[in-house]
PDB file of C-alpha atoms in Angstrom:
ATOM      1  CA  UNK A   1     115.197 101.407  93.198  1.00  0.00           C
ATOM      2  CA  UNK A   2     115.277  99.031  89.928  1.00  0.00           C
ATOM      3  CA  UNK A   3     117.037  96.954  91.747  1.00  0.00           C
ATOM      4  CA  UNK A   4     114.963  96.138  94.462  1.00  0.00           C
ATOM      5  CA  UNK A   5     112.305  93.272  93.325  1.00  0.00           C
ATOM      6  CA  UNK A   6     109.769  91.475  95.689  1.00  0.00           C
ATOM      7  CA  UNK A   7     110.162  88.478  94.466  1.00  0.00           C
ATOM      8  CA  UNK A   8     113.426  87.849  96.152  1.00  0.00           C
ATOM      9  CA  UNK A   9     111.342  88.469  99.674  1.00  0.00           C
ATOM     10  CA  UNK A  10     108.398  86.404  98.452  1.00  0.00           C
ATOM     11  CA  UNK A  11     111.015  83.474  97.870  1.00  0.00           C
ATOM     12  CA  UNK A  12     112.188  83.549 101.034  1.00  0.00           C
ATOM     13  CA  UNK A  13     112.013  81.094 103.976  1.00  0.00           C
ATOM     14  CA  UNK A  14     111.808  83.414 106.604  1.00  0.00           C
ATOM     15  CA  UNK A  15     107.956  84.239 105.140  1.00  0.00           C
ATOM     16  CA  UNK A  16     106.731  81.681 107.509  1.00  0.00           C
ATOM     17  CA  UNK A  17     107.708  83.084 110.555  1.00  0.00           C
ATOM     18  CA  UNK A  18     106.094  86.196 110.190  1.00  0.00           C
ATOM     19  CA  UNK A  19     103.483  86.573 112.912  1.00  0.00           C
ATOM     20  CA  UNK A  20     100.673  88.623 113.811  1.00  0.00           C
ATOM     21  CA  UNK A  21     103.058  89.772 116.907  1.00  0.00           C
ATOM     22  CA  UNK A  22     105.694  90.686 114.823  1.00  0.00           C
ATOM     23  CA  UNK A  23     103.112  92.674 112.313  1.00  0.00           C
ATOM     24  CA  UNK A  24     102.288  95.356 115.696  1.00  0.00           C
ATOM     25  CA  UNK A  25     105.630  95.619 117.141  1.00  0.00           C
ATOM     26  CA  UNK A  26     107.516  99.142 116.915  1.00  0.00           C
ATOM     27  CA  UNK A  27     109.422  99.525 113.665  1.00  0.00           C
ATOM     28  CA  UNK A  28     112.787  99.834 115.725  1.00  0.00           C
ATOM     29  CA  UNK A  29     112.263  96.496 116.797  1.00  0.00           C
ATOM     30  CA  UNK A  30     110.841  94.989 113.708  1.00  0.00           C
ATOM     31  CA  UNK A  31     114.019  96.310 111.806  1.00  0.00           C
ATOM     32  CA  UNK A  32     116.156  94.537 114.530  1.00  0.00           C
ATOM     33  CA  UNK A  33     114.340  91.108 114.420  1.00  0.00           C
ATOM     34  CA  UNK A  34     116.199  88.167 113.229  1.00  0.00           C
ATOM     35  CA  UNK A  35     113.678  87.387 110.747  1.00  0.00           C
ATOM     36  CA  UNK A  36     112.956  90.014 108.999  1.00  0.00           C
ATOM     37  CA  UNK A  37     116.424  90.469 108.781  1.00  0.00           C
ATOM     38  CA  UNK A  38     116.151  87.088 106.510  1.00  0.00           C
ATOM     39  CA  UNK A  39     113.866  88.468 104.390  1.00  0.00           C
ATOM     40  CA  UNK A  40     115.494  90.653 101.799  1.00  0.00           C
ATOM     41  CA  UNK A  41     113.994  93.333 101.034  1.00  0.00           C
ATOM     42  CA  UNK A  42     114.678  94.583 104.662  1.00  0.00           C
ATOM     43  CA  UNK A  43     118.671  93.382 104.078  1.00  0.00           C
ATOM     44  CA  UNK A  44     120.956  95.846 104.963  1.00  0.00           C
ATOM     45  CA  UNK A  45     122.067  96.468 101.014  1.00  0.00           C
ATOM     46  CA  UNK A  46     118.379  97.923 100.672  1.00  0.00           C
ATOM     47  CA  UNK A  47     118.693 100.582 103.044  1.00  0.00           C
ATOM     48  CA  UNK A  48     121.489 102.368 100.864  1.00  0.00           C
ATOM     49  CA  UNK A  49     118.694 102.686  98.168  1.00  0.00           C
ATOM     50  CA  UNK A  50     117.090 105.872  98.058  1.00  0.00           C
ATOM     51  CA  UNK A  51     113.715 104.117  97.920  1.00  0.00           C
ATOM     52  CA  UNK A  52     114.334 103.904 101.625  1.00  0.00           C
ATOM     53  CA  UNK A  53     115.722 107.126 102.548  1.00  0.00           C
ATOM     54  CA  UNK A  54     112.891 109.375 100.935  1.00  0.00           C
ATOM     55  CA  UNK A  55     110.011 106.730 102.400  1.00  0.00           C
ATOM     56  CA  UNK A  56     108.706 106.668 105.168  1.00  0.00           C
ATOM     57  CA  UNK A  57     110.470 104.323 106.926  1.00  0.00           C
ATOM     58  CA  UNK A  58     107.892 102.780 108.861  1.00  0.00           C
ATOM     59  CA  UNK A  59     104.803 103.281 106.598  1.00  0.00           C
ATOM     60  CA  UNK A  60     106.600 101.635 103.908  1.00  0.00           C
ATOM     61  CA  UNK A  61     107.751  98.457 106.217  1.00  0.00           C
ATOM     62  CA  UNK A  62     104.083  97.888 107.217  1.00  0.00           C
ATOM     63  CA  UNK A  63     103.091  97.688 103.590  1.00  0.00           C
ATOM     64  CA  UNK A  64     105.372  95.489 102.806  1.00  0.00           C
ATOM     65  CA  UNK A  65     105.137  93.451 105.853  1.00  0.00           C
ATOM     66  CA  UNK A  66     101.035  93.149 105.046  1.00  0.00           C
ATOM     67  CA  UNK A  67     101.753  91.720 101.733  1.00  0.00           C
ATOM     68  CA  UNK A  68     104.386  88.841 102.249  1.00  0.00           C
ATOM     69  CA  UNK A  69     102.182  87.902 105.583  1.00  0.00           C
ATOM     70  CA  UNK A  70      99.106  86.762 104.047  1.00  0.00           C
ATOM     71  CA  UNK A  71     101.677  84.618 101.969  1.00  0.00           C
ATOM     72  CA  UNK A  72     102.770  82.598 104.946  1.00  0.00           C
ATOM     73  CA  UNK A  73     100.745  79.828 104.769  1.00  0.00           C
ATOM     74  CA  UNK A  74     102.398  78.673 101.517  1.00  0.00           C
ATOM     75  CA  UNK A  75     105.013  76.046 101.807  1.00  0.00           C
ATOM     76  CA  UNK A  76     108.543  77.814 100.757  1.00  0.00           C
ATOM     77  CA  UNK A  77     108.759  75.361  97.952  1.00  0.00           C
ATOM     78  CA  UNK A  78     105.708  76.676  96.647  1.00  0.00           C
ATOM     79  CA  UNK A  79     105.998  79.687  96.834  1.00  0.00           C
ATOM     80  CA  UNK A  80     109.529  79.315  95.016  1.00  0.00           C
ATOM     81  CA  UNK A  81     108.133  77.374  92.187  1.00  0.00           C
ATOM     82  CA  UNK A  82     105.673  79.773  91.226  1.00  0.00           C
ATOM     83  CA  UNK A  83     107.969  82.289  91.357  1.00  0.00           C
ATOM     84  CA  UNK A  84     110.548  80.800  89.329  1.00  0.00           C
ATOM     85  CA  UNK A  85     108.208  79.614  86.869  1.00  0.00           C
ATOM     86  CA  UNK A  86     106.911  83.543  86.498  1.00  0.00           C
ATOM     87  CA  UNK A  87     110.099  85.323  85.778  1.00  0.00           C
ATOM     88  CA  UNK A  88     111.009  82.386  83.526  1.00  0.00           C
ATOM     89  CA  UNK A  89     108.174  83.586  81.148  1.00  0.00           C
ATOM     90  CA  UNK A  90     108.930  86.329  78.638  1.00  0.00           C
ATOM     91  CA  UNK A  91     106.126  87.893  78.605  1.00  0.00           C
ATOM     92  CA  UNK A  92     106.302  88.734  82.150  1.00  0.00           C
ATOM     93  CA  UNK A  93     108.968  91.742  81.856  1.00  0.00           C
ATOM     94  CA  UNK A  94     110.654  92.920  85.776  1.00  0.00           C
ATOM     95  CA  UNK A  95     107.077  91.983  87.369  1.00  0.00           C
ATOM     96  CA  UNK A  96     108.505  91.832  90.622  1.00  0.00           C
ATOM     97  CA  UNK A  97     110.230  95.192  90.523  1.00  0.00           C
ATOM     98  CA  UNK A  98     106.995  96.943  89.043  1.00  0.00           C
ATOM     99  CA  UNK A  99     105.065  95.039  92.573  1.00  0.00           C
ATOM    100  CA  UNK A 100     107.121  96.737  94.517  1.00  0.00           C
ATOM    101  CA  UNK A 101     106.633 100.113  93.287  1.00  0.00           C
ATOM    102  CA  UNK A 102     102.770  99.782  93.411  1.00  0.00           C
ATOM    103  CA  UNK A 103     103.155  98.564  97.120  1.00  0.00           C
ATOM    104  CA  UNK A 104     105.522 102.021  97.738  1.00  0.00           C
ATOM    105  CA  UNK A 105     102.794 104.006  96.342  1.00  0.00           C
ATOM    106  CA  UNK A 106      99.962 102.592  98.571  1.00  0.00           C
ATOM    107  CA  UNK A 107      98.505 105.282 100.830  1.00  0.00           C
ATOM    108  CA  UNK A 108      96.357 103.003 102.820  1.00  0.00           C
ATOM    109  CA  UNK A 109      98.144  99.220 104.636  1.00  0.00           C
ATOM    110  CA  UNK A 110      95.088  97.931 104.081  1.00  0.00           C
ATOM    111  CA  UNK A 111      94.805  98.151 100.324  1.00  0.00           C
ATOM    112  CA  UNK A 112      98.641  95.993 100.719  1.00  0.00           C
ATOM    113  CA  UNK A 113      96.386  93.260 102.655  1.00  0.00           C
ATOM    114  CA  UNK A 114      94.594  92.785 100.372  1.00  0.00           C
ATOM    115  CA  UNK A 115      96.757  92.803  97.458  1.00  0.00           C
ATOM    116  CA  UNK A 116      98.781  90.100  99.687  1.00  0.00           C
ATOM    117  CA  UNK A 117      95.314  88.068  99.321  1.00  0.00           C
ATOM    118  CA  UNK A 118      95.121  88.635  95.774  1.00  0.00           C
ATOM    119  CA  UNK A 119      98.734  87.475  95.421  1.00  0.00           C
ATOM    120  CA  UNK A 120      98.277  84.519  97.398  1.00  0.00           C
ATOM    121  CA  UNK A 121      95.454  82.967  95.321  1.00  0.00           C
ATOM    122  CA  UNK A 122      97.947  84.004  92.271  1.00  0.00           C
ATOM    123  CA  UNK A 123     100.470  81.502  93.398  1.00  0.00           C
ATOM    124  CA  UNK A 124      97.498  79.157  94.472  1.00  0.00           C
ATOM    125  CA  UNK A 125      96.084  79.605  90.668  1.00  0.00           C
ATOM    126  CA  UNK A 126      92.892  80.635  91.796  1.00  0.00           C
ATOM    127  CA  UNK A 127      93.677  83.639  90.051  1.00  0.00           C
ATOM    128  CA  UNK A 128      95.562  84.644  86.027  1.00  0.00           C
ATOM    129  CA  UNK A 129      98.925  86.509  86.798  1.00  0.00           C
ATOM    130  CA  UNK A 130      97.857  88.982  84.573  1.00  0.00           C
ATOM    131  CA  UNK A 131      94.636  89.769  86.349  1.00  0.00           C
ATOM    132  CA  UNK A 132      96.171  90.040  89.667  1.00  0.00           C
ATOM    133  CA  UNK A 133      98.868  92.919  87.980  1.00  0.00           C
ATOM    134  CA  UNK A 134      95.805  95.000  86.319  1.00  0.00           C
ATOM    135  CA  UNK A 135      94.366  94.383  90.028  1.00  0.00           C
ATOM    136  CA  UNK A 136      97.006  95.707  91.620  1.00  0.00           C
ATOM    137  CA  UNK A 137      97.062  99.068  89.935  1.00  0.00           C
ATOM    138  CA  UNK A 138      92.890  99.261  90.226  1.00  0.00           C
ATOM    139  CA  UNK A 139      93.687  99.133  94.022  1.00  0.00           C
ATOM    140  CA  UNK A 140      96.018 101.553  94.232  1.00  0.00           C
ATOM    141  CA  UNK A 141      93.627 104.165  91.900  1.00  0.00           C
ATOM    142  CA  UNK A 142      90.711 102.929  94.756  1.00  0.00           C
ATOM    143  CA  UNK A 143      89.734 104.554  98.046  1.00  0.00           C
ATOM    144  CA  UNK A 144      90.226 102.052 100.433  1.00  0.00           C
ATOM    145  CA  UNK A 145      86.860 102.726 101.907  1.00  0.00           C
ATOM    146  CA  UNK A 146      85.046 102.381  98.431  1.00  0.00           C
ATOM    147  CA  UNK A 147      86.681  98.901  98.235  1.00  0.00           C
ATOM    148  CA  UNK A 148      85.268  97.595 101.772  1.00  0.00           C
ATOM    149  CA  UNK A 149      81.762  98.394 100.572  1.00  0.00           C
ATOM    150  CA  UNK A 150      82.702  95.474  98.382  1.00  0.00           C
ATOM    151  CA  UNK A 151      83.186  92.716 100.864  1.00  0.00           C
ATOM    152  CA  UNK A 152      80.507  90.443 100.947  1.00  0.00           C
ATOM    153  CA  UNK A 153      78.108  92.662  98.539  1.00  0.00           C
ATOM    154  CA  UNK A 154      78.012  91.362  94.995  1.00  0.00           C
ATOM    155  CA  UNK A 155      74.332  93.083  94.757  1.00  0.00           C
ATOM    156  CA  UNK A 156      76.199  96.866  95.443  1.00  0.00           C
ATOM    157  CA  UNK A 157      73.537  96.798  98.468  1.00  0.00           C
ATOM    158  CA  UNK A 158      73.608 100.612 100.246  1.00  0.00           C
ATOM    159  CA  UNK A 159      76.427 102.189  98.166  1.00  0.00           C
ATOM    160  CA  UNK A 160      75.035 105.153  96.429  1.00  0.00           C
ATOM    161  CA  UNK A 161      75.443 106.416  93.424  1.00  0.00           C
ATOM    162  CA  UNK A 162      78.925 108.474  93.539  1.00  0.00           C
ATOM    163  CA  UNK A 163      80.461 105.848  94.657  1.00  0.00           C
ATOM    164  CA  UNK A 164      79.006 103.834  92.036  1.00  0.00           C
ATOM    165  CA  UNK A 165      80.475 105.970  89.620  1.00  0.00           C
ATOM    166  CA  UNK A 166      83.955 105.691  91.318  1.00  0.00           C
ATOM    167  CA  UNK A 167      84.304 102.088  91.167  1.00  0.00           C
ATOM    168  CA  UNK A 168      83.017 102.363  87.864  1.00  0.00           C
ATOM    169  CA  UNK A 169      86.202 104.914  86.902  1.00  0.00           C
ATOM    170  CA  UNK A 170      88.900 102.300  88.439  1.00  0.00           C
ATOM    171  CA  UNK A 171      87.599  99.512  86.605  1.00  0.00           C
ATOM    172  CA  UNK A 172      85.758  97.847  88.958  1.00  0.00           C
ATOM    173  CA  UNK A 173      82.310  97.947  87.730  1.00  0.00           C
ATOM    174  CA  UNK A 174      80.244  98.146  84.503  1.00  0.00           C
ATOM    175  CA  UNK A 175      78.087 101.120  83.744  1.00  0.00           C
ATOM    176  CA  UNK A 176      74.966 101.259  81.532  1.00  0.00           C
ATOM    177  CA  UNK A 177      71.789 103.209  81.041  1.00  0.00           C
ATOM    178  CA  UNK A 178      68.465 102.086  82.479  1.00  0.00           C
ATOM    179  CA  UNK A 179      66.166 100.658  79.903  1.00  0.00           C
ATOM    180  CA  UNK A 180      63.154 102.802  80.217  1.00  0.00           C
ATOM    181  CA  UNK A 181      60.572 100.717  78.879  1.00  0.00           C
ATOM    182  CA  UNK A 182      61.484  98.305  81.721  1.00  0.00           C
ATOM    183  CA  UNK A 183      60.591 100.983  83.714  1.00  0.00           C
ATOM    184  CA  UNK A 184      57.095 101.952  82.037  1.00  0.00           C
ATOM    185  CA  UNK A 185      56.240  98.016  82.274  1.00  0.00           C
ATOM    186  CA  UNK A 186      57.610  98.153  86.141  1.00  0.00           C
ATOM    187  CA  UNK A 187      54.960 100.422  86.903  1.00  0.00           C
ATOM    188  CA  UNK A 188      51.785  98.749  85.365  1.00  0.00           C
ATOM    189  CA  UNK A 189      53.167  95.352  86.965  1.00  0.00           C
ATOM    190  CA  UNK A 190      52.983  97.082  90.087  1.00  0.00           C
ATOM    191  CA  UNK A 191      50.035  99.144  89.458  1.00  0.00           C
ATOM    192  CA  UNK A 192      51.537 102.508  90.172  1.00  0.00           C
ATOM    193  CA  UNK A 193      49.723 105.505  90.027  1.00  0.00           C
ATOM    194  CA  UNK A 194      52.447 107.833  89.261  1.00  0.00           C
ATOM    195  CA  UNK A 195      52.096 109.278  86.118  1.00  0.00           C
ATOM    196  CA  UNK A 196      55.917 110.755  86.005  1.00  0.00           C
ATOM    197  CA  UNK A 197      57.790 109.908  83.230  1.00  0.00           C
ATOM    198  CA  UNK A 198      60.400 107.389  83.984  1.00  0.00           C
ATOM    199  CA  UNK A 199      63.706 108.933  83.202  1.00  0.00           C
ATOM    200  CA  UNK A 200      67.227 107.599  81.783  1.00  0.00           C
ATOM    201  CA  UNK A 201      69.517 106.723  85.109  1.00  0.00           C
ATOM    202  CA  UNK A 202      72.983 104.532  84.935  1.00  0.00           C
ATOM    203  CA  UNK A 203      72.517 101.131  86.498  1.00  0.00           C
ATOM    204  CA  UNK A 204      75.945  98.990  87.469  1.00  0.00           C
ATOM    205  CA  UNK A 205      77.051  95.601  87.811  1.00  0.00           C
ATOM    206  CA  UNK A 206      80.560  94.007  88.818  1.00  0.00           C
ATOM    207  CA  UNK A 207      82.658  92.994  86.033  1.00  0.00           C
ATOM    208  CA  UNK A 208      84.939  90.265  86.230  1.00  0.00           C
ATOM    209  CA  UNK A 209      87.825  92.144  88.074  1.00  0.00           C
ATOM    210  CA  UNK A 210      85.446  92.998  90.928  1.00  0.00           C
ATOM    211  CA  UNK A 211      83.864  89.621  91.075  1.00  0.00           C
ATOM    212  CA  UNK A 212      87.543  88.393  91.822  1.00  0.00           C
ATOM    213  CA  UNK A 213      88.191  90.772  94.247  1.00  0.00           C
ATOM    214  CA  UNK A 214      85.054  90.270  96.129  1.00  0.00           C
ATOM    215  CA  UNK A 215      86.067  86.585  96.292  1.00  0.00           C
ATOM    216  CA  UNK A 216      89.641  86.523  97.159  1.00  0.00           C
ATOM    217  CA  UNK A 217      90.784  89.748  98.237  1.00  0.00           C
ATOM    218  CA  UNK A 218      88.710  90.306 101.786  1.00  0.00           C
TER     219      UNK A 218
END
């Protein structure tokens, strides 16, 4: 397995032939297609790997096939730049090989989408290398359905609290306690009659991670 890295695939040429068609075809036939056959991650040498074997064959091959799509709109000598210019950095230590294990361990195709976004505004420098790896592990610690609440809601609009508190735990939002004399002022502003005693409750905003996910990864 430490010697399959994503990069090589990412690299590739054949990245822009990849097709919505070719994303919902069978996995027998995908296997058997010319160009993913070009790719290499899905060269014959990987399937002796037991990556492959102990997979599932199929589940895997849709991840993977999800994240080097939403790459296909960058030119190949783009794409190989960036990635040449990566693993020449020292401090980035066998970044491709640790991708591809995060990918393997996805349980939902979706969450590979949109780490395939993510990636994409990497190489487009919308996004810091290093934000796009701690990213990719906050995904895969996510439920994919917690993240979709996301899209398109940088006010947390209708997501209650436990979910809150979820996104909070991955590392996707910031958590603090409700300032209560903002509350006791709240309440003369509006001229409520209540005479309850506001109490302590967390409040949470985005943090920086979620902001970029919100913006690049949906």
């Amino acid at each position: 397995m430490n010697k399959i890295d994503i990069f090589d695939s990412v690299k590739s040429k054949a990245i822009n032939e990849l097709s919505p068609e070719i994303l919902e075809i069978a996995i027998d036939s995908v296997t058997k297609s010319e160009i993913i056959k070009d790719i290499p991650i899905f060269g014959l040498a990987f399937k002796g790997y037991d990556l492959y074997k102990n997979v599932s064959e199929s589940f895997f091959t849709e991840k993977i096939l999800k994240f080097l799509y939403e790459l296909n709109s960058i030119p190949f000598v783009e794409r190989k730049a960036f990635i040449e210019k990566l693993e020449s950095d020292e401090k980035v230590n066998n970044a491709g090989k640790k991708l591809i294990v995060i990918l393997n361990r996805l349980d939902d195709i979706d969450k590979a989408e949109i780490i395939g976004k993510l990636f994409k505004h990497t190489i487009l420098e919308s996004i810091e290398f290093s934000a796009f790896q701690r990213l990719t592990h906050i995904i895969n610690n996510a439920y994919i359905d917690d993240l979709k609440l996301l899209k398109n809601n940088k006010h947390l609009s209708y997501i209650n609290p436990d979910v809150k508190s979820h996104l909070h735990q991955v590392g996707l939002l910031n958590q603090s306690i409700s300032d209560i004399e903002k509350q006791r002022k709240r309440q003369i502003r509006t001229a409520s009659s209540s005479t309850a005693i506001p109490q302590q409750i967390f409040e949470y905003n985005t943090n920086e991670y979620c902001k970029i996910l919100m913006e690049f990864g949906f």
